[in-house]
PDB file of C-alpha atoms in Angstrom:
ATOM      1  CA  MET A 431      37.080 -29.533  -2.362  1.00  0.00           C
ATOM      2  CA  LYS A 432      33.566 -30.041  -3.768  1.00  0.00           C
ATOM      3  CA  LYS A 433      32.348 -31.105  -0.314  1.00  0.00           C
ATOM      4  CA  ILE A 434      33.752 -27.905   1.214  1.00  0.00           C
ATOM      5  CA  ILE A 435      32.072 -25.749  -1.428  1.00  0.00           C
ATOM      6  CA  GLY A 436      28.808 -27.636  -0.987  1.00  0.00           C
ATOM      7  CA  LEU A 437      28.928 -27.227   2.789  1.00  0.00           C
ATOM      8  CA  GLY A 438      29.647 -23.518   2.408  1.00  0.00           C
ATOM      9  CA  PHE A 439      26.641 -23.096   0.128  1.00  0.00           C
ATOM     10  CA  ILE A 440      24.359 -24.896   2.597  1.00  0.00           C
ATOM     11  CA  LEU A 441      25.598 -22.701   5.445  1.00  0.00           C
ATOM     12  CA  PHE A 442      24.982 -19.594   3.330  1.00  0.00           C
ATOM     13  CA  LEU A 443      21.397 -20.675   2.675  1.00  0.00           C
ATOM     14  CA  GLY A 444      20.920 -21.310   6.374  1.00  0.00           C
ATOM     15  CA  PHE A 445      22.169 -17.870   7.415  1.00  0.00           C
ATOM     16  CA  SER A 446      20.759 -15.860   4.484  1.00  0.00           C
ATOM     17  CA  PRO A 447      17.291 -15.337   6.073  1.00  0.00           C
ATOM     18  CA  LEU A 448      19.043 -13.812   9.098  1.00  0.00           C
ATOM     19  CA  ILE A 449      21.074 -11.545   6.842  1.00  0.00           C
ATOM     20  CA  VAL A 450      17.961 -10.544   4.883  1.00  0.00           C
ATOM     21  CA  ASN A 451      15.927  -9.832   8.006  1.00  0.00           C
ATOM     22  CA  ALA A 452      18.726  -7.742   9.517  1.00  0.00           C
ATOM     23  CA  SER A 453      19.125  -5.769   6.299  1.00  0.00           C
ATOM     24  CA  ASP A 454      15.372  -5.333   6.049  1.00  0.00           C
ATOM     25  CA  SER A 455      15.175  -3.919   9.578  1.00  0.00           C
ATOM     26  CA  ILE A 456      17.879  -1.404   8.747  1.00  0.00           C
ATOM     27  CA  GLN A 457      16.140  -0.508   5.490  1.00  0.00           C
ATOM     28  CA  ASP A 458      12.748  -0.050   7.165  1.00  0.00           C
ATOM     29  CA  ALA A 459      14.267   2.189   9.850  1.00  0.00           C
ATOM     30  CA  SER A 460      15.937   4.285   7.164  1.00  0.00           C
ATOM     31  CA  LEU A 461      12.732   4.647   5.178  1.00  0.00           C
ATOM     32  CA  LYS A 462      10.728   5.660   8.246  1.00  0.00           C
ATOM     33  CA  ALA A 463      13.236   8.357   9.103  1.00  0.00           C
ATOM     34  CA  GLU A 464      13.878   9.711   5.623  1.00  0.00           C
ATOM     35  CA  ASP A 465      10.833   8.959   3.463  1.00  0.00           C
ATOM     36  CA  GLN A 466       8.032   9.220   5.996  1.00  0.00           C
ATOM     37  CA  PRO A 467       7.576  12.549   7.805  1.00  0.00           C
ATOM     38  CA  ALA A 468       6.485  12.453  11.437  1.00  0.00           C
ATOM     39  CA  TYR A 469       2.765  11.782  11.709  1.00  0.00           C
ATOM     40  CA  ASP A 470       0.787  14.771  13.016  1.00  0.00           C
ATOM     41  CA  PRO A 471      -2.637  13.663  14.356  1.00  0.00           C
ATOM     42  CA  LEU A 472      -3.827  17.296  14.374  1.00  0.00           C
ATOM     43  CA  THR A 473      -3.467  17.763  10.611  1.00  0.00           C
ATOM     44  CA  GLN A 474      -3.015  14.313   9.089  1.00  0.00           C
ATOM     45  CA  ALA A 475      -4.550  10.868   8.728  1.00  0.00           C
ATOM     46  CA  ARG A 476      -2.886   7.486   8.234  1.00  0.00           C
ATOM     47  CA  ILE A 477      -3.658   4.926   5.546  1.00  0.00           C
ATOM     48  CA  ARG A 478      -2.468   1.318   5.290  1.00  0.00           C
ATOM     49  CA  ILE A 479      -2.319  -0.197   1.805  1.00  0.00           C
ATOM     50  CA  TYR A 480      -1.282  -3.699   0.812  1.00  0.00           C
ATOM     51  CA  GLY A 481       0.862  -4.463  -2.210  1.00  0.00           C
ATOM     52  CA  GLN A 482       2.613  -7.282  -4.003  1.00  0.00           C
ATOM     53  CA  ASN A 483       5.660  -7.071  -6.194  1.00  0.00           C
ATOM     54  CA  GLY A 484       4.722  -6.834  -9.864  1.00  0.00           C
ATOM     55  CA  LYS A 485       1.435  -5.093  -9.012  1.00  0.00           C
ATOM     56  CA  LYS A 486       0.967  -1.360  -9.541  1.00  0.00           C
ATOM     57  CA  ILE A 487      -0.581  -0.484  -6.186  1.00  0.00           C
ATOM     58  CA  TYR A 488      -0.282   3.128  -5.014  1.00  0.00           C
ATOM     59  CA  ILE A 489      -1.744   6.123  -3.193  1.00  0.00           C
ATOM     60  CA  GLN A 490      -1.846   9.544  -4.828  1.00  0.00           C
ATOM     61  CA  ASP A 491      -2.170  12.642  -2.637  1.00  0.00           C
ATOM     62  CA  SER A 492      -0.827  16.198  -2.135  1.00  0.00           C
ATOM     63  CA  PHE A 493      -2.581  17.670  -5.154  1.00  0.00           C
ATOM     64  CA  ASP A 494      -1.516  21.189  -6.111  1.00  0.00           C
ATOM     65  CA  CYS A 495      -4.138  22.275  -8.611  1.00  0.00           C
ATOM     66  CA  ALA A 496      -2.975  25.895  -8.634  1.00  0.00           C
ATOM     67  CA  GLY A 497       0.557  24.762  -9.411  1.00  0.00           C
ATOM     68  CA  LYS A 498      -0.753  22.277 -11.985  1.00  0.00           C
ATOM     69  CA  LYS A 499       0.717  19.322 -10.116  1.00  0.00           C
ATOM     70  CA  LYS A 500      -1.216  16.068 -10.187  1.00  0.00           C
ATOM     71  CA  GLY A 501      -0.166  14.861  -6.758  1.00  0.00           C
ATOM     72  CA  ILE A 502       2.463  12.511  -5.399  1.00  0.00           C
ATOM     73  CA  ARG A 503       2.285   8.782  -6.033  1.00  0.00           C
ATOM     74  CA  THR A 504       3.548   6.464  -3.296  1.00  0.00           C
ATOM     75  CA  TYR A 505       3.761   2.818  -4.338  1.00  0.00           C
ATOM     76  CA  ALA A 506       3.141  -0.176  -2.071  1.00  0.00           C
ATOM     77  CA  SER A 507       5.358  -2.367  -4.252  1.00  0.00           C
ATOM     78  CA  SER A 508       7.631  -2.271  -7.260  1.00  0.00           C
ATOM     79  CA  ILE A 509       7.707  -3.902 -10.654  1.00  0.00           C
ATOM     80  CA  GLY A 510      10.877  -5.779 -11.626  1.00  0.00           C
ATOM     81  CA  GLY A 511      14.489  -4.951 -10.847  1.00  0.00           C
ATOM     82  CA  TRP A 512      16.146  -5.414  -7.470  1.00  0.00           C
ATOM     83  CA  ASN A 513      12.813  -5.396  -5.648  1.00  0.00           C
ATOM     84  CA  ALA A 514      11.660  -8.373  -7.714  1.00  0.00           C
ATOM     85  CA  PHE A 515      14.656 -10.373  -6.448  1.00  0.00           C
ATOM     86  CA  LYS A 516      13.969  -9.304  -2.860  1.00  0.00           C
ATOM     87  CA  SER A 517      10.360 -10.426  -3.156  1.00  0.00           C
ATOM     88  CA  TYR A 518      11.369 -13.837  -4.510  1.00  0.00           C
ATOM     89  CA  ALA A 519      13.866 -14.084  -1.625  1.00  0.00           C
ATOM     90  CA  ARG A 520      10.989 -13.449   0.837  1.00  0.00           C
ATOM     91  CA  TRP A 521      12.342 -10.028   1.765  1.00  0.00           C
ATOM     92  CA  SER A 522       9.674  -7.977   3.513  1.00  0.00           C
ATOM     93  CA  PHE A 523       8.631  -4.525   2.279  1.00  0.00           C
ATOM     94  CA  ASN A 524       6.544  -3.667   5.351  1.00  0.00           C
ATOM     95  CA  HIS A 525       6.626  -0.063   6.632  1.00  0.00           C
ATOM     96  CA  SER A 526       4.723   0.962   9.757  1.00  0.00           C
ATOM     97  CA  LEU A 527       3.702   4.313  11.227  1.00  0.00           C
ATOM     98  CA  GLY A 528       2.209   2.718  14.326  1.00  0.00           C
ATOM     99  CA  MET A 529      -1.346   2.289  13.044  1.00  0.00           C
ATOM    100  CA  PRO A 530      -3.686   0.006  15.031  1.00  0.00           C
ATOM    101  CA  LYS A 531      -2.981  -3.642  14.278  1.00  0.00           C
ATOM    102  CA  THR A 532      -5.534  -5.844  12.515  1.00  0.00           C
ATOM    103  CA  ALA A 533      -5.878  -9.567  11.935  1.00  0.00           C
ATOM    104  CA  ILE A 534      -5.127  -9.123   8.235  1.00  0.00           C
ATOM    105  CA  GLN A 535      -2.004  -7.107   8.957  1.00  0.00           C
ATOM    106  CA  LYS A 536      -0.819  -9.932  11.233  1.00  0.00           C
ATOM    107  CA  GLN A 537      -1.379 -12.403   8.401  1.00  0.00           C
ATOM    108  CA  VAL A 538       0.893 -10.322   6.210  1.00  0.00           C
ATOM    109  CA  LEU A 539       3.526 -10.078   8.936  1.00  0.00           C
ATOM    110  CA  THR A 540       3.538 -13.859   9.407  1.00  0.00           C
ATOM    111  CA  ASN A 541       3.345 -14.559   5.651  1.00  0.00           C
ATOM    112  CA  THR A 542       0.421 -16.969   5.783  1.00  0.00           C
ATOM    113  CA  PHE A 543      -0.507 -16.491   2.123  1.00  0.00           C
ATOM    114  CA  GLN A 544       0.518 -19.292  -0.226  1.00  0.00           C
ATOM    115  CA  THR A 545       1.950 -17.040  -2.923  1.00  0.00           C
ATOM    116  CA  TYR A 546       5.379 -17.029  -4.554  1.00  0.00           C
ATOM    117  CA  LEU A 547       5.594 -13.252  -4.115  1.00  0.00           C
ATOM    118  CA  LEU A 548       5.216 -11.739  -0.660  1.00  0.00           C
ATOM    119  CA  VAL A 549       2.305  -9.492   0.203  1.00  0.00           C
ATOM    120  CA  SER A 550       3.499  -6.410   2.105  1.00  0.00           C
ATOM    121  CA  PHE A 551       1.913  -3.365   3.690  1.00  0.00           C
ATOM    122  CA  LYS A 552       2.846   0.290   3.800  1.00  0.00           C
ATOM    123  CA  GLU A 553       1.394   2.901   6.178  1.00  0.00           C
ATOM    124  CA  LEU A 554       1.408   6.506   5.036  1.00  0.00           C
ATOM    125  CA  ALA A 555       0.638   9.868   6.605  1.00  0.00           C
ATOM    126  CA  VAL A 556      -1.475  12.117   4.372  1.00  0.00           C
ATOM    127  CA  ALA A 557      -3.111  15.518   4.735  1.00  0.00           C
ATOM    128  CA  ALA A 558      -6.561  15.216   6.323  1.00  0.00           C
ATOM    129  CA  ASN A 559      -9.733  16.449   4.608  1.00  0.00           C
ATOM    130  CA  GLN A 560      -7.984  16.406   1.237  1.00  0.00           C
ATOM    131  CA  PRO A 561      -8.588  14.018  -1.675  1.00  0.00           C
ATOM    132  CA  VAL A 562      -6.600  10.805  -1.814  1.00  0.00           C
ATOM    133  CA  ASN A 563      -6.585   8.491  -4.831  1.00  0.00           C
ATOM    134  CA  LEU A 564      -6.223   4.730  -4.529  1.00  0.00           C
ATOM    135  CA  HIS A 565      -5.025   2.560  -7.389  1.00  0.00           C
ATOM    136  CA  GLY A 566      -5.204  -1.227  -7.262  1.00  0.00           C
ATOM    137  CA  VAL A 567      -5.807  -3.714  -4.453  1.00  0.00           C
ATOM    138  CA  VAL A 568      -4.463  -7.213  -3.699  1.00  0.00           C
ATOM    139  CA  LEU A 569      -6.282  -8.370  -0.544  1.00  0.00           C
ATOM    140  CA  SER A 570      -9.926  -9.124   0.143  1.00  0.00           C
ATOM    141  CA  ALA A 571     -11.477 -10.132   3.469  1.00  0.00           C
ATOM    142  CA  LYS A 572     -13.045 -13.583   3.704  1.00  0.00           C
ATOM    143  CA  ASP A 573     -15.524 -12.510   6.365  1.00  0.00           C
ATOM    144  CA  SER A 574     -17.240  -9.358   7.607  1.00  0.00           C
ATOM    145  CA  ALA A 575     -15.113  -9.344  10.779  1.00  0.00           C
ATOM    146  CA  ARG A 576     -11.953  -9.284   8.628  1.00  0.00           C
ATOM    147  CA  THR A 577     -10.276 -12.103  10.487  1.00  0.00           C
ATOM    148  CA  GLN A 578      -8.797 -13.637   7.326  1.00  0.00           C
ATOM    149  CA  ALA A 579      -7.858 -12.429   3.877  1.00  0.00           C
ATOM    150  CA  ASP A 580      -7.428 -13.784   0.371  1.00  0.00           C
ATOM    151  CA  VAL A 581      -5.053 -12.581  -2.322  1.00  0.00           C
ATOM    152  CA  ILE A 582      -6.921 -11.325  -5.381  1.00  0.00           C
ATOM    153  CA  GLN A 583      -5.176 -10.987  -8.725  1.00  0.00           C
ATOM    154  CA  GLU A 584      -7.892  -9.329 -10.816  1.00  0.00           C
ATOM    155  CA  CYS A 585      -8.111  -5.862  -9.231  1.00  0.00           C
ATOM    156  CA  GLU A 586      -4.812  -4.179 -10.055  1.00  0.00           C
ATOM    157  CA  ASN A 587      -6.340  -1.428 -12.180  1.00  0.00           C
ATOM    158  CA  ILE A 588      -9.345  -0.267 -10.173  1.00  0.00           C
ATOM    159  CA  VAL A 589      -9.382   3.267  -8.774  1.00  0.00           C
ATOM    160  CA  ALA A 590     -11.157   5.155  -6.000  1.00  0.00           C
ATOM    161  CA  SER A 591     -10.876   8.383  -4.055  1.00  0.00           C
ATOM    162  CA  PHE A 592     -11.896   9.595  -0.594  1.00  0.00           C
ATOM    163  CA  SER A 593     -11.055  12.317   1.916  1.00  0.00           C
ATOM    164  CA  PRO A 594      -9.615  10.927   5.176  1.00  0.00           C
ATOM    165  CA  LYS A 595     -10.535  12.627   8.442  1.00  0.00           C
ATOM    166  CA  VAL A 596      -7.997  14.223  10.714  1.00  0.00           C
ATOM    167  CA  GLY A 597      -6.461  11.813  13.232  1.00  0.00           C
ATOM    168  CA  HIS A 598      -8.143   8.747  11.733  1.00  0.00           C
ATOM    169  CA  ALA A 599      -6.482   5.546  10.524  1.00  0.00           C
ATOM    170  CA  TYR A 600      -7.714   3.580   7.510  1.00  0.00           C
ATOM    171  CA  GLU A 601      -7.079   0.097   6.149  1.00  0.00           C
ATOM    172  CA  VAL A 602      -7.595  -0.408   2.413  1.00  0.00           C
ATOM    173  CA  LEU A 603      -8.877  -3.771   1.176  1.00  0.00           C
ATOM    174  CA  GLY A 604     -11.012  -4.831  -1.762  1.00  0.00           C
ATOM    175  CA  SER A 605     -13.436  -7.428  -3.059  1.00  0.00           C
ATOM    176  CA  TYR A 606     -13.899  -9.379  -6.268  1.00  0.00           C
ATOM    177  CA  ASP A 607     -17.448 -10.606  -6.795  1.00  0.00           C
ATOM    178  CA  ASN A 608     -19.275 -11.474 -10.016  1.00  0.00           C
ATOM    179  CA  ASN A 609     -16.287 -10.317 -12.054  1.00  0.00           C
ATOM    180  CA  GLN A 610     -16.443  -6.904 -10.376  1.00  0.00           C
ATOM    181  CA  CYS A 611     -13.708  -5.231  -8.310  1.00  0.00           C
ATOM    182  CA  HIS A 612     -14.531  -2.897  -5.438  1.00  0.00           C
ATOM    183  CA  PHE A 613     -12.553  -1.034  -2.802  1.00  0.00           C
ATOM    184  CA  LYS A 614     -13.302  -1.626   0.882  1.00  0.00           C
ATOM    185  CA  ILE A 615     -11.926   1.206   3.038  1.00  0.00           C
ATOM    186  CA  TYR A 616     -12.254   0.712   6.786  1.00  0.00           C
ATOM    187  CA  ASP A 617     -11.973   3.359   9.483  1.00  0.00           C
ATOM    188  CA  LEU A 618     -10.063   1.509  12.200  1.00  0.00           C
ATOM    189  CA  ALA A 619     -11.531   3.664  14.989  1.00  0.00           C
ATOM    190  CA  SER A 620     -15.182   2.882  14.194  1.00  0.00           C
ATOM    191  CA  ASN A 621     -14.442  -0.381  12.325  1.00  0.00           C
ATOM    192  CA  GLU A 622     -16.894   0.746   9.657  1.00  0.00           C
ATOM    193  CA  LEU A 623     -16.736   1.091   5.892  1.00  0.00           C
ATOM    194  CA  VAL A 624     -15.928   4.544   4.548  1.00  0.00           C
ATOM    195  CA  THR A 625     -17.872   6.126   1.723  1.00  0.00           C
ATOM    196  CA  HIS A 626     -15.724   6.689  -1.339  1.00  0.00           C
ATOM    197  CA  SER A 627     -15.947   7.553  -5.006  1.00  0.00           C
ATOM    198  CA  ASP A 628     -15.275   4.942  -7.669  1.00  0.00           C
ATOM    199  CA  GLN A 629     -13.476   7.572  -9.713  1.00  0.00           C
ATOM    200  CA  ALA A 630     -10.029   9.069  -9.204  1.00  0.00           C
ATOM    201  CA  TYR A 631      -9.824  12.707  -8.165  1.00  0.00           C
ATOM    202  CA  ILE A 632      -8.480  15.094 -10.812  1.00  0.00           C
ATOM    203  CA  CYS A 633      -7.878  18.830 -10.517  1.00  0.00           C
ATOM    204  CA  PRO A 634     -10.844  20.833 -11.871  1.00  0.00           C
ATOM    205  CA  LYS A 635     -10.201  22.508 -15.185  1.00  0.00           C
ATOM    206  CA  LYS A 636     -10.484  26.271 -15.487  1.00  0.00           C
ATOM    207  CA  SER A 637     -13.351  27.401 -17.670  1.00  0.00           C
ATOM    208  CA  TRP A 638     -13.425  30.503 -19.870  1.00  0.00           C
ATOM    209  CA  THR A 639     -16.015  33.281 -19.564  1.00  0.00           C
ATOM    210  CA  LEU A 640     -16.400  36.681 -21.180  1.00  0.00           C
ATOM    211  CA  PHE A 641     -14.267  38.070 -18.389  1.00  0.00           C
ATOM    212  CA  GLY A 642     -11.457  35.515 -18.597  1.00  0.00           C
ATOM    213  CA  LYS A 643     -10.837  32.308 -16.659  1.00  0.00           C
ATOM    214  CA  ASP A 644     -13.465  31.297 -14.150  1.00  0.00           C
ATOM    215  CA  GLY A 645     -12.753  28.975 -11.235  1.00  0.00           C
ATOM    216  CA  GLU A 646     -10.135  26.299 -10.863  1.00  0.00           C
TER     217      GLU A 646
END
């Protein structure tokens, strides 16, 4: 009886990656259809961020200052719960909108990083020419050509903001040098670094004048 149970457990372990991958494909397809609106290159841009379970990595966009809304946060990974189990089980969180492929993205797809928690990527469509906030980064490029990447653990709490251009696609990486964290945002069309602010965008406060509120 024990041999039968043991054999059944071994078979389960052998087939579980297939079950996980099949479930993951279904999940990704569902998320693309329901959570990600169709990308419109005439009004939007695309951004690829990398995350790791347990790290608070997210994009914040769609600010509505008139409606006093601080924007929508979209996380690249989750902290704890069911997603923690999936990450330990090597369950991918990758979500693609068809952005141009890069060497670093391929590393993530093939899981070449020696970490106990998977690194995943998420591609998002955002409104062009509008502020986008970035929070946290987990990958840095080893070389200027970005052929290989390292996992960095020290840069979870850095922030930045930039305004993506219509129709462009961006890959978000970072660097950790001399105990300093920095964002590295690359325009995949020109393969060049994008200028950004090292501060998060916040809605301007209305100021008071003799005639009432002035500005936003």
